[in-house]
CSV table of C-alpha atoms in Angstrom, one decimal:
chain,number,residue,atom,x,y,z
A,271,UNK,CA,27.8,139.7,85.2
A,272,UNK,CA,30.0,141.6,87.6
A,273,UNK,CA,31.5,145.1,87.9
A,274,UNK,CA,34.3,146.8,89.7
A,275,UNK,CA,33.0,149.9,91.4
A,276,UNK,CA,34.7,152.8,93.4
A,277,UNK,CA,32.6,153.4,96.5
A,278,UNK,CA,33.9,156.1,98.8
A,279,UNK,CA,37.5,155.6,97.7
A,280,UNK,CA,37.6,151.8,97.9
A,281,UNK,CA,37.1,149.4,94.9
A,282,UNK,CA,34.7,146.6,95.2
A,283,UNK,CA,33.9,143.7,92.8
A,284,UNK,CA,30.1,143.4,92.9
A,285,UNK,CA,27.5,141.2,91.4
A,286,UNK,CA,23.7,141.5,91.4
A,287,UNK,CA,22.0,140.6,94.7
A,288,UNK,CA,25.3,140.8,96.7
A,289,UNK,CA,25.8,142.5,100.0
A,290,UNK,CA,28.7,145.0,100.3
A,291,UNK,CA,30.1,146.5,103.5
A,292,UNK,CA,31.2,150.0,102.3
A,293,UNK,CA,32.6,152.8,104.4
A,294,UNK,CA,30.0,154.8,106.2
A,295,UNK,CA,27.7,156.8,103.9
A,296,UNK,CA,24.9,159.2,104.5
A,297,UNK,CA,21.4,158.0,104.0
A,298,UNK,CA,18.6,156.3,105.8
A,299,UNK,CA,17.9,152.6,105.8
A,300,UNK,CA,15.9,151.6,102.7
A,301,UNK,CA,17.2,154.5,100.7
A,302,UNK,CA,18.4,153.8,97.2
A,303,UNK,CA,21.9,154.8,96.0
A,304,UNK,CA,23.7,154.9,92.7
A,305,UNK,CA,27.4,154.6,92.0
A,306,UNK,CA,28.7,156.1,88.7
A,307,UNK,CA,32.4,155.3,89.2
A,308,UNK,CA,32.3,151.9,87.4
A,309,UNK,CA,35.8,151.0,86.3
A,310,UNK,CA,35.1,147.6,84.7
A,311,UNK,CA,32.1,145.6,83.5
A,312,UNK,CA,32.2,141.9,82.6
A,313,UNK,CA,29.1,140.7,80.8
A,314,UNK,CA,29.5,136.9,80.2
A,315,UNK,CA,33.1,137.1,79.1
A,316,UNK,CA,32.8,140.4,77.3
A,317,UNK,CA,35.0,142.7,79.3
A,318,UNK,CA,34.8,146.5,79.0
A,319,UNK,CA,37.5,148.5,80.8
A,320,UNK,CA,37.0,152.2,81.5
A,321,UNK,CA,39.7,154.9,81.1
A,322,UNK,CA,39.2,155.7,84.0
A,323,UNK,CA,35.5,154.9,84.1
A,324,UNK,CA,33.0,153.2,81.8
A,325,UNK,CA,30.8,155.8,80.3
A,326,UNK,CA,27.1,155.4,80.9
A,327,UNK,CA,27.5,152.5,83.4
A,328,UNK,CA,25.8,152.6,86.7
A,329,UNK,CA,25.4,150.3,89.7
A,330,UNK,CA,22.3,150.9,91.8
A,331,UNK,CA,21.8,149.6,95.3
A,332,UNK,CA,19.8,149.9,98.5
A,333,UNK,CA,21.0,150.8,102.0
A,334,UNK,CA,20.2,147.9,104.3
A,335,UNK,CA,21.6,149.4,107.5
A,336,UNK,CA,24.6,151.0,109.3
A,337,UNK,CA,26.7,148.5,111.2
A,338,UNK,CA,30.0,148.4,113.1
A,339,UNK,CA,32.9,146.1,112.2
A,340,UNK,CA,34.8,143.8,114.5
A,341,UNK,CA,36.7,145.3,117.4
A,342,UNK,CA,40.4,146.0,116.8
A,343,UNK,CA,42.6,146.2,119.9
A,344,UNK,CA,45.4,148.8,119.9
A,345,UNK,CA,48.0,148.0,122.5
A,346,UNK,CA,51.1,150.1,123.2
A,347,UNK,CA,53.9,149.2,125.6
A,348,UNK,CA,57.4,150.5,126.3
A,349,UNK,CA,59.4,147.9,128.1
A,350,UNK,CA,60.9,148.5,131.5
A,351,UNK,CA,59.1,151.9,131.8
A,352,UNK,CA,55.8,150.9,133.2
A,353,UNK,CA,54.0,152.3,130.1
A,354,UNK,CA,51.0,150.4,128.8
A,355,UNK,CA,48.0,151.7,126.9
A,356,UNK,CA,45.1,149.6,125.6
A,357,UNK,CA,42.5,151.0,123.3
A,358,UNK,CA,39.8,149.5,121.1
A,359,UNK,CA,38.2,150.7,117.9
A,360,UNK,CA,35.1,149.6,115.9
A,361,UNK,CA,34.9,150.9,112.3
A,362,UNK,CA,31.5,152.0,111.0
A,363,UNK,CA,30.2,150.5,107.7
A,364,UNK,CA,27.1,150.8,105.6
A,365,UNK,CA,25.6,147.5,104.4
A,366,UNK,CA,24.5,147.9,100.8
A,367,UNK,CA,22.5,145.4,98.7
A,368,UNK,CA,23.5,145.7,95.0
A,369,UNK,CA,20.3,145.5,93.0
A,370,UNK,CA,21.2,146.3,89.4
A,371,UNK,CA,24.3,146.7,87.1
A,372,UNK,CA,23.4,148.6,84.0
A,373,UNK,CA,25.4,149.7,81.0
């Protein structure tokens, strides 16, 4: 059984007992969260597609922690001008354990 869920503007294909790195959400570690924007549910080959969401479907999870992603290097240069700028960025994510998919 899997579902496609909208979490903070991004769509994720989730199954039970799976970890998802979603965009940063408010909440403490160990707090439970529910996602109501379920767009599709597949229950052993029986697919139910929402228009735009499946009514009554919920995905519940638990916040494991807040983490940072890999560093992305931003390098800008203009040739023959002596202009070079190097910056780095680490995106913040929330690690969520999907506990239950219910219809």
